[in-house]
Coordinates of C-alpha atoms in Angstrom, one line a residue:
M38 CA 270.5 54.8 45.2
P39 CA 271.3 51.3 43.5
T40 CA 271.0 48.3 46.1
L41 CA 272.8 45.3 46.6
Q42 CA 272.5 41.9 48.4
V43 CA 274.7 39.0 49.0
S44 CA 274.2 35.3 49.4
R45 CA 275.9 32.1 48.5
T46 CA 274.9 29.6 47.1
Y47 CA 276.1 25.7 46.7
N48 CA 274.5 24.6 43.8
I49 CA 275.7 27.3 41.5
Q50 CA 273.9 25.0 38.0
K51 CA 270.3 25.6 39.7
S52 CA 270.7 29.0 40.4
I53 CA 271.9 30.1 36.8
D54 CA 269.4 27.9 35.8
Y55 CA 267.0 30.1 38.3
V56 CA 268.0 33.6 36.8
T57 CA 268.0 32.3 33.4
S58 CA 264.9 30.5 32.7
E59 CA 262.3 31.8 29.9
K60 CA 259.0 32.6 31.3
A61 CA 258.9 36.0 33.0
H62 CA 257.9 35.7 36.6
Y63 CA 255.2 38.9 35.8
N64 CA 254.5 40.4 32.7
H65 CA 255.4 44.4 32.7
E66 CA 254.8 46.3 29.3
Q67 CA 258.7 46.2 29.1
T68 CA 259.3 42.4 29.5
K69 CA 257.7 41.8 26.6
G70 CA 257.2 38.0 28.0
K71 CA 260.9 37.7 28.7
R72 CA 262.6 37.1 32.0
V73 CA 266.1 37.1 30.8
Q74 CA 267.1 41.0 28.8
W75 CA 270.2 41.2 28.6
A76 CA 273.2 38.8 29.8
S77 CA 277.0 39.0 29.5
G78 CA 280.0 36.6 31.0
V79 CA 283.5 38.2 32.8
N80 CA 285.5 35.2 31.8
V81 CA 283.1 32.9 30.6
P82 CA 282.3 32.2 27.0
I83 CA 278.9 33.2 26.8
T84 CA 276.6 35.1 24.3
N85 CA 272.9 36.7 25.6
K86 CA 271.7 33.0 24.6
T87 CA 273.6 31.1 25.7
A88 CA 274.0 31.9 29.2
F89 CA 272.7 29.1 30.7
M90 CA 275.7 27.2 29.2
S91 CA 277.9 29.3 31.8
K92 CA 276.6 26.5 34.6
M93 CA 278.8 24.0 32.5
H94 CA 281.8 26.1 32.5
M95 CA 282.0 27.2 35.8
R96 CA 280.8 22.9 36.9
E97 CA 284.4 22.6 34.3
V98 CA 286.6 24.9 36.8
Q99 CA 285.3 23.4 39.8
K100 CA 285.8 19.6 38.9
E101 CA 289.6 20.6 37.9
Y102 CA 291.1 21.5 41.3
G103 CA 288.9 19.3 43.4
K104 CA 286.5 22.0 44.6
D105 CA 283.0 20.7 42.8
K106 CA 281.5 18.4 46.5
G107 CA 281.3 19.7 50.2
Y108 CA 282.1 22.9 49.3
V109 CA 280.0 26.7 48.8
Q110 CA 279.8 26.8 44.5
G111 CA 279.0 30.5 44.3
Y112 CA 277.4 33.4 45.3
S113 CA 274.9 35.5 43.9
I114 CA 274.5 39.2 44.1
I115 CA 271.1 40.8 43.1
Q116 CA 271.8 44.8 42.1
G117 CA 268.6 47.2 42.0
F118 CA 267.6 50.0 40.8
G119 CA 265.1 52.6 41.4
A120 CA 262.4 53.8 39.1
D121 CA 264.3 57.4 39.7
E122 CA 267.6 55.5 38.8
I123 CA 266.8 53.9 35.6
D124 CA 263.0 54.2 33.7
P125 CA 261.7 51.2 34.1
K126 CA 259.9 51.7 31.0
G127 CA 262.8 53.2 28.6
G128 CA 262.7 50.3 26.9
V129 CA 266.1 48.7 25.3
D130 CA 268.4 52.5 26.3
S131 CA 267.0 51.6 30.6
R132 CA 268.6 47.7 29.7
N133 CA 271.3 48.8 28.2
K134 CA 272.5 50.8 31.1
A135 CA 271.2 48.5 33.8
H136 CA 273.5 46.4 32.8
D137 CA 276.2 47.9 31.9
L138 CA 276.9 48.7 35.6
G139 CA 276.2 45.1 36.1
L140 CA 278.9 44.5 34.1
Q141 CA 281.2 47.2 35.3
F142 CA 280.4 45.8 38.5
A143 CA 281.0 42.4 38.5
Q144 CA 284.5 43.2 35.6
Q145 CA 285.9 45.2 38.9
V146 CA 285.1 42.1 41.6
Y147 CA 285.4 39.0 39.2
G148 CA 287.3 40.0 36.3
E149 CA 291.1 39.4 37.5
N150 CA 290.3 35.7 38.3
N151 CA 286.8 34.3 38.4
Q152 CA 284.4 33.5 36.3
A153 CA 280.8 35.7 36.1
I154 CA 277.5 35.5 34.6
V155 CA 275.8 39.4 34.5
V156 CA 272.1 38.7 33.8
T157 CA 269.5 42.2 33.7
Q158 CA 266.0 41.8 34.2
C159 CA 262.9 43.7 34.9
D160 CA 260.1 40.8 35.2
G161 CA 259.9 40.7 39.1
K162 CA 256.6 42.5 40.7
S163 CA 257.7 46.4 41.1
G164 CA 258.8 45.6 37.1
L165 CA 262.1 47.7 38.3
W166 CA 265.5 46.8 36.8
H167 CA 267.6 44.7 38.6
N168 CA 271.0 42.8 37.9
H169 CA 271.3 38.9 38.9
I170 CA 275.4 38.2 38.9
I171 CA 276.5 35.2 39.8
S172 CA 280.1 34.3 40.2
N173 CA 282.1 30.9 40.1
A174 CA 283.1 30.5 44.2
V175 CA 286.1 28.8 42.8
G176 CA 288.7 31.2 40.4
L177 CA 291.1 30.2 37.8
D178 CA 293.5 29.3 39.7
G179 CA 291.8 27.1 42.3
K180 CA 291.6 29.2 44.8
S181 CA 288.1 29.8 46.7
Q182 CA 287.2 33.1 46.9
R183 CA 288.3 35.3 50.5
G184 CA 287.9 38.4 52.5
N185 CA 286.4 41.4 50.5
M186 CA 285.0 39.6 47.4
T187 CA 282.5 38.0 49.5
K188 CA 282.0 41.1 52.3
W189 CA 278.9 42.8 52.4
T190 CA 280.5 45.7 53.0
Q191 CA 283.2 46.2 50.6
L192 CA 281.1 44.9 47.9
A193 CA 278.8 47.8 48.5
K194 CA 281.3 50.3 48.7
I195 CA 282.3 49.2 45.0
N196 CA 278.5 49.4 43.9
D197 CA 278.4 52.8 45.4
E198 CA 282.1 54.1 43.7
I199 CA 280.3 52.7 40.7
A200 CA 277.1 54.3 40.9
L201 CA 279.0 57.9 41.2
E202 CA 281.0 57.3 38.4
N203 CA 277.6 56.9 36.6
G204 CA 275.8 59.7 37.8
L205 CA 273.9 57.9 40.4
T206 CA 274.0 58.7 43.8
P207 CA 273.7 56.0 46.3
L208 CA 271.2 56.4 49.2
D209 CA 273.6 56.9 51.3
K210 CA 277.0 57.5 49.8
D211 CA 278.3 55.7 53.4
N212 CA 275.6 52.9 54.0
W213 CA 277.9 50.2 54.0
Q214 CA 280.9 52.0 56.4
K215 CA 277.9 52.2 58.5
N216 CA 277.0 48.8 58.2
K217 CA 280.3 47.7 59.1
D218 CA 280.6 50.4 62.0
R219 CA 277.0 48.7 63.7
K220 CA 278.0 45.2 63.5
R221 CA 281.5 45.7 64.9
D222 CA 279.7 47.6 68.1
A223 CA 277.3 45.1 68.1
K224 CA 280.1 42.1 68.7
A225 CA 281.7 44.5 70.9
K226 CA 278.6 44.4 73.6
G227 CA 277.9 40.9 72.4
Q228 CA 274.5 41.6 70.7
Y229 CA 275.1 40.3 67.2
Q230 CA 273.5 38.2 65.6
T231 CA 274.4 36.0 62.6
P232 CA 271.2 35.6 60.1
I233 CA 270.4 32.1 60.8
E234 CA 270.7 32.4 64.3
K235 CA 268.4 35.6 64.1
R236 CA 266.1 33.2 62.2
M237 CA 266.4 30.5 64.5
R238 CA 264.8 32.8 67.5
K239 CA 262.5 34.0 65.7
N240 CA 261.6 30.3 65.0
G241 CA 261.4 29.8 69.3
V242 CA 264.7 27.5 69.0
V243 CA 267.0 27.8 71.6
L244 CA 271.0 28.0 70.7
A245 CA 273.6 26.0 72.1
K246 CA 275.2 29.1 72.6
D247 CA 272.7 30.9 74.3
E248 CA 272.1 28.0 76.9
V249 CA 276.2 28.2 77.6
I250 CA 276.0 32.3 78.0
E251 CA 273.7 31.7 80.9
Q252 CA 275.5 29.0 81.9
I253 CA 278.6 31.3 82.3
R254 CA 276.4 34.1 83.9
I255 CA 275.8 32.1 86.9
A256 CA 278.8 30.9 87.3
R257 CA 280.2 34.6 87.6
D258 CA 277.6 35.3 89.8
E259 CA 277.8 32.2 92.2
P260 CA 278.4 33.8 95.5
A261 CA 280.9 30.9 96.9
V262 CA 283.0 32.0 93.3
Q263 CA 285.8 34.1 94.8
N264 CA 288.1 33.9 91.8
I265 CA 289.4 32.6 87.9
D266 CA 290.0 30.0 89.2
D267 CA 286.6 29.2 91.0
F268 CA 285.2 30.4 88.1
K269 CA 286.7 28.0 86.1
Q270 CA 286.1 24.8 88.4
L271 CA 282.9 25.5 88.9
L272 CA 282.2 25.9 85.2
H273 CA 284.2 22.6 84.5
E274 CA 282.1 20.7 86.8
E275 CA 278.9 22.1 86.9
Y276 CA 278.2 22.1 83.2
N277 CA 281.6 20.3 81.4
I278 CA 282.2 23.7 80.2
D279 CA 286.3 24.1 79.8
V280 CA 288.3 27.3 79.9
L281 CA 291.0 27.9 77.8
E282 CA 293.8 30.7 77.7
A283 CA 293.5 32.9 75.0
R284 CA 295.6 32.9 71.4
A285 CA 298.8 34.6 71.7
K286 CA 296.9 37.8 68.9
D287 CA 293.4 37.7 70.8
G288 CA 295.2 39.4 74.1
E289 CA 292.6 38.8 76.8
N290 CA 289.8 37.2 74.5
L291 CA 289.2 33.5 76.5
R292 CA 288.0 30.8 75.0
Y293 CA 285.2 28.5 76.1
S294 CA 285.3 25.0 74.5
Y295 CA 281.9 23.4 75.4
E296 CA 279.6 20.3 74.1
Y297 CA 276.0 20.8 71.8
T298 CA 273.7 18.4 70.0
N299 CA 273.9 18.8 66.2
K300 CA 270.8 18.4 63.7
K301 CA 271.5 15.0 63.5
G302 CA 271.3 13.7 67.2
L303 CA 275.3 13.5 67.8
T304 CA 276.7 15.2 70.3
N305 CA 280.1 17.7 69.1
T306 CA 282.8 19.5 70.4
K307 CA 282.7 23.9 69.4
V308 CA 285.4 26.4 70.8
S309 CA 284.1 29.4 70.7
R310 CA 285.8 32.8 72.2
A311 CA 285.0 35.2 74.2
S312 CA 283.9 38.0 71.9
T313 CA 281.9 35.8 70.5
L314 CA 280.0 34.5 72.9
A315 CA 279.5 38.0 74.6
G316 CA 281.5 40.7 73.4
E317 CA 283.9 42.1 75.9
E318 CA 281.6 40.3 78.8
F319 CA 283.5 36.9 79.1
Q320 CA 286.8 38.4 78.6
L321 CA 289.6 38.1 81.1
T322 CA 289.7 41.6 82.4
P323 CA 285.8 42.2 82.6
L324 CA 285.4 39.0 84.1
T325 CA 288.3 39.5 86.8
K326 CA 286.4 43.2 87.3
E327 CA 283.1 41.5 87.7
I328 CA 283.8 38.8 90.6
E329 CA 286.4 41.4 92.2
K330 CA 283.0 43.3 92.6
K331 CA 281.3 40.8 93.8
V332 CA 283.7 39.7 96.1
A333 CA 284.4 43.3 97.9
L334 CA 280.6 43.5 98.3
Q335 CA 280.1 40.5 100.0
Q336 CA 282.9 41.7 102.3
A337 CA 281.3 45.2 102.4
E338 CA 278.0 42.9 103.5
K339 CA 280.3 41.1 106.3
E340 CA 281.8 44.6 107.6
K341 CA 278.1 46.1 108.3
D342 CA 277.3 43.3 110.8
P343 CA 279.2 44.3 114.0
G344 CA 278.9 40.6 115.6
L345 CA 280.9 39.4 112.9
R346 CA 283.3 41.1 113.6
E347 CA 283.2 40.4 117.5
Y348 CA 284.0 37.4 117.1
G349 CA 285.3 36.8 113.7
L350 CA 282.9 34.3 112.2
D351 CA 282.4 33.9 108.5
I352 CA 279.4 33.6 107.4
E353 CA 279.8 30.6 104.7
E354 CA 281.6 28.4 106.9
E355 CA 279.1 28.9 109.2
L356 CA 276.0 27.9 106.2

């Protein structure tokens, strides 16, 4: 069950220094006091002893294309193996097996156009074999990594395929697909949270996004709002939120423009799609149906009062 963790780095030099440092974090029988057990490069001319120099080669490419400042500099992957897959005390054979699996992965993902290093270690607390795979976010042609190259689901799929080809069975060979499906379903229901949002909410931070969601719901459910135009007007006047038409490719996915205060105390304007805020809930048809449902209930309440029918009174006008 080889596992995979993916993250981005804005300081590739620091990331490479971390994985190529000499002193072992935990000294097990197989570490022999060393942190780096083996290292190789993909499109980077390094040896086991010069892995730390890969940062210079990667930074040269970034500087050549003017992407050495203010950009994501690299992607860091940790590829881990269980004791039942690679014997923690298997010595050179275990080291070679772990490193070969990491190198196969790196060559398949980055070999065509990107630089990467594979550093094999076993100095974690558990003593299990694992690889640190760090890739340059800027390709040899100057283009930044995009799409499947940075998505966990696609990278996990490749990792599973390599595991199967080498006689290892993933914990769940379809785990990447199930994760993708869960994420899609959560987005559709407006329940998806990014890692940053989870952390901020856990720390008690009230997100501007959460406030906007609450304000949109209040406006939608306001008795005086009888149609979508009333809804837009109330949001604008009461909460300074503007409802924008959906882009052609987005169908009914309305957009909401609102202001928020950033970390520096400055006011910025953000435009979020309905699906980003709350899944389908704030899209045009579901929103219209909720308003129509509310209006129908109001009408039904009026019909229940014979006095209102006889004299033709309008509750809202009288109030």
